[in-house]
PDB file of C-alpha atoms in Angstrom:
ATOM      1  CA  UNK A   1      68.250  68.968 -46.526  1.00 59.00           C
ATOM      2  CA  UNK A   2      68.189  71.292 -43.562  1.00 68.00           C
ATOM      3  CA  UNK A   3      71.205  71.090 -41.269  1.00 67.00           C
ATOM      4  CA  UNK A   4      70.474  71.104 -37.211  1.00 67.00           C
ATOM      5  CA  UNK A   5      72.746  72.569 -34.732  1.00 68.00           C
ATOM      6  CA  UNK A   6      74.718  69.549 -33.363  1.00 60.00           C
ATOM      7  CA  UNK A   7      75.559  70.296 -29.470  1.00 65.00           C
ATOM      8  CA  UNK A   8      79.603  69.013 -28.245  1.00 62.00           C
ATOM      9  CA  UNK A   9      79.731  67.821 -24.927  1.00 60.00           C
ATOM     10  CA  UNK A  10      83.043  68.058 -22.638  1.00 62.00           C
ATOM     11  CA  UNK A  11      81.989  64.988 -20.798  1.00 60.00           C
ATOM     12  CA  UNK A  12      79.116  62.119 -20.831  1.00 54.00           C
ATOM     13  CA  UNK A  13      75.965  63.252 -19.145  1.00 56.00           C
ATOM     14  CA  UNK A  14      74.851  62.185 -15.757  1.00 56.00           C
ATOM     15  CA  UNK A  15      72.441  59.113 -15.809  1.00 50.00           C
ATOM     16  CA  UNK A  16      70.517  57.774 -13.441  1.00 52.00           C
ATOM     17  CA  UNK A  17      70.018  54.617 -12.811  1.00 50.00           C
ATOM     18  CA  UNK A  18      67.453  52.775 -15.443  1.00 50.00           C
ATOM     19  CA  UNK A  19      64.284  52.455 -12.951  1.00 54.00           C
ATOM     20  CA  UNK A  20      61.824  49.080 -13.233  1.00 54.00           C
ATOM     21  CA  UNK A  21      61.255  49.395 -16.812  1.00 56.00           C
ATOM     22  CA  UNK A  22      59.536  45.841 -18.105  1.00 59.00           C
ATOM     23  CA  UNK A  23      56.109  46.748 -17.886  1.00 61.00           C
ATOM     24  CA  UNK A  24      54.807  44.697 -15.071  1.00 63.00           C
ATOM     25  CA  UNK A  25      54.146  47.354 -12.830  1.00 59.00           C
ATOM     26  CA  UNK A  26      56.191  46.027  -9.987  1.00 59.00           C
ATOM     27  CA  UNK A  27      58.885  47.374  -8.174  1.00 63.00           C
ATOM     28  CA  UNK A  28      61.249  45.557  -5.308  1.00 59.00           C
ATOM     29  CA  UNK A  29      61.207  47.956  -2.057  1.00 65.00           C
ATOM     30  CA  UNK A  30      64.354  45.682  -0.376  1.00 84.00           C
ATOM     31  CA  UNK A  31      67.232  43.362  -1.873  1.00 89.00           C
ATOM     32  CA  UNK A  32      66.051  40.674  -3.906  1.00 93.00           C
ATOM     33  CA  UNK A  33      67.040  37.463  -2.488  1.00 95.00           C
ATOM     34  CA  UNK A  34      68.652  34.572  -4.838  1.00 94.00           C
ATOM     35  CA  UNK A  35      68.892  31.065  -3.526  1.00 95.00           C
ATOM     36  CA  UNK A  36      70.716  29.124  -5.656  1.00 95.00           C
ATOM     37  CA  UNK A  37      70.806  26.136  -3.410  1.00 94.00           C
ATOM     38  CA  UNK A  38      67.978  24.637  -5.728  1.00 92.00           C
ATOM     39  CA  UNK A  39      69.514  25.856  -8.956  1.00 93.00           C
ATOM     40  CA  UNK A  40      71.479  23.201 -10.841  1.00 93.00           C
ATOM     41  CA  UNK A  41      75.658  23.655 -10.502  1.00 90.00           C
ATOM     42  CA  UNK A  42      76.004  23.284 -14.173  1.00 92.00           C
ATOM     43  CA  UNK A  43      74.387  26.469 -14.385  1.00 94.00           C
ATOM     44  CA  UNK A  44      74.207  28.222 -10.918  1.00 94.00           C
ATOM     45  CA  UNK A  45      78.159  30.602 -11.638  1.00 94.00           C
ATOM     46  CA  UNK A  46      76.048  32.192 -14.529  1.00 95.00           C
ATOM     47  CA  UNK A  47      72.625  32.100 -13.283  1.00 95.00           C
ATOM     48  CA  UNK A  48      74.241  34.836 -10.392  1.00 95.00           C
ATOM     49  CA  UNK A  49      77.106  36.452 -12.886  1.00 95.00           C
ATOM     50  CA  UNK A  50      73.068  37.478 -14.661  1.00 94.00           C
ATOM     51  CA  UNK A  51      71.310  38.427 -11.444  1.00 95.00           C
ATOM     52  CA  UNK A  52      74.029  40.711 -10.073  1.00 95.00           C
ATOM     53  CA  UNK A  53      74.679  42.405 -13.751  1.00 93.00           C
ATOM     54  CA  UNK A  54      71.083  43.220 -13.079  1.00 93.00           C
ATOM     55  CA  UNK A  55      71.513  45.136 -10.290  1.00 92.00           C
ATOM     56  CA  UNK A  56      71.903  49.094 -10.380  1.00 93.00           C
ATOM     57  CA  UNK A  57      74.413  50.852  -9.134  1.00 93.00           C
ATOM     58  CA  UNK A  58      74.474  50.810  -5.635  1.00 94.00           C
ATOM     59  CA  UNK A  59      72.131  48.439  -4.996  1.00 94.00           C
ATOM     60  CA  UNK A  60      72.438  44.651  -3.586  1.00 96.00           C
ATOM     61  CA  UNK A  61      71.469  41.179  -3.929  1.00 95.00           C
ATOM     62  CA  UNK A  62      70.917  38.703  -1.352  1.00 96.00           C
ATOM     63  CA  UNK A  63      73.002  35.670  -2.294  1.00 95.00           C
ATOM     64  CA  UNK A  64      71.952  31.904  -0.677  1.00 96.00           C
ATOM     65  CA  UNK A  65      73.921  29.525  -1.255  1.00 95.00           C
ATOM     66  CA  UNK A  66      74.940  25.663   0.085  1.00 95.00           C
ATOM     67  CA  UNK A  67      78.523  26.651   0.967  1.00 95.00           C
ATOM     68  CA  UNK A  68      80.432  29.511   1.276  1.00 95.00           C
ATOM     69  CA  UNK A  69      80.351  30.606  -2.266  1.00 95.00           C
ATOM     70  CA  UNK A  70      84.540  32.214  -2.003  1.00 96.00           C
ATOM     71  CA  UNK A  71      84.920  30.485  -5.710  1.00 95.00           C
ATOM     72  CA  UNK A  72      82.096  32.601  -7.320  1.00 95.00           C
ATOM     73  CA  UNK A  73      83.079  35.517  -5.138  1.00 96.00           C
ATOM     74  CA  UNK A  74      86.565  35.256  -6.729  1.00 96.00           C
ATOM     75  CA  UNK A  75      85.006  34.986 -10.255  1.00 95.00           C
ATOM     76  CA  UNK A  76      82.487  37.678  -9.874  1.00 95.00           C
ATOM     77  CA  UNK A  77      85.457  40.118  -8.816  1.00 95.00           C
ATOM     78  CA  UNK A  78      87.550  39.273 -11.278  1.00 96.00           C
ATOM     79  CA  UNK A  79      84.703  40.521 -13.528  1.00 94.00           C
ATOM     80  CA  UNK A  80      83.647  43.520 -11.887  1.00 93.00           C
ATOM     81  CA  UNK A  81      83.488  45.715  -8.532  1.00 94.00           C
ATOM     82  CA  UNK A  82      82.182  44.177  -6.425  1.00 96.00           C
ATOM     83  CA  UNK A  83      81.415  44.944  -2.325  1.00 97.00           C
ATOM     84  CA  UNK A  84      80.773  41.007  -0.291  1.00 97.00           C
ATOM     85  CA  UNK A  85      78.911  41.830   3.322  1.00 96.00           C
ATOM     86  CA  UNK A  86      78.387  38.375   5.115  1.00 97.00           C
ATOM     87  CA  UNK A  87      75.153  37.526   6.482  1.00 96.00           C
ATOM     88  CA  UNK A  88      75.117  34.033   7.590  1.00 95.00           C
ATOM     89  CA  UNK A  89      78.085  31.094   7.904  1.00 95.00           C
ATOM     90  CA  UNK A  90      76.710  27.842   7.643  1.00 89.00           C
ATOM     91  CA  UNK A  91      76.052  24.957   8.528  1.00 90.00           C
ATOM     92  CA  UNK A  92      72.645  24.605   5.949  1.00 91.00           C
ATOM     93  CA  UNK A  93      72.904  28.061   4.449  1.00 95.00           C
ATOM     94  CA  UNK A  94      75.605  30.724   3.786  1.00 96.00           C
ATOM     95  CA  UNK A  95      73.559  34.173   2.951  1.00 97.00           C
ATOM     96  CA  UNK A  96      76.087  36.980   1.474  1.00 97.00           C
ATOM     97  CA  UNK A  97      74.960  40.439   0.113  1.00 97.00           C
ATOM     98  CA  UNK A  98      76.472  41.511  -3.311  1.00 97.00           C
ATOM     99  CA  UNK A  99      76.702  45.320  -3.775  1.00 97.00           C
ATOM    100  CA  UNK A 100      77.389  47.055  -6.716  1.00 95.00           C
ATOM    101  CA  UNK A 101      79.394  50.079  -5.960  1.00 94.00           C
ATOM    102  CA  UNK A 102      77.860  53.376  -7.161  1.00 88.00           C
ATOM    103  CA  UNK A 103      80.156  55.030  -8.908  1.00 82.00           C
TER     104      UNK A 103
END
């Protein structure tokens, strides 16, 4: 069997962020918004902990949610970096945006 020449990096190469890869042929041009005031609580901590591990890299997500969501803000930045810009305070919606940092 033939050997190939096997190349040694000194560090990991640059990546850029994965682009819209499923196939559908869409694309979002702003933040996607999440309102989670409809989703179930039994499931609404992990229903965002999946939409913002989604995100790339210095992009956002638009979070909606029936009170100010400081629990899930807590839990989500105890998981990762995360950057919390407030939209709107109450009294029928509090809007936050999510940012992942780039790194």
């Amino acid at each position: 069997m033939p050997t190939e020449p096997v190349e040694i990096l000194t560090a990991a190469p640059h990546a850029e962020p994965a682009a819209h890869t499923c196939g559908c042929g869409g694309h979002d041009e702003a933040d996607p918004v999440l309102d989670v005031r409809t989703i179930p609580h039994a499931i609404r901590h992990a229903t965002v902990f999946g939409a913002y591990g989604a995100i790339p890299a210095g992009g956002s997500l638009v979070l909606v949610a029936p009170h100010a969501p400081l629990p899930l803000i807590a839990q989500l930045e105890a998981r990762e970096p995360v950057v919390v810009t407030w939209l709107e305070e109450g009294p029928e919606a509090w809007t936050v945006r999510l940012t992942r940092p780039a790194p």
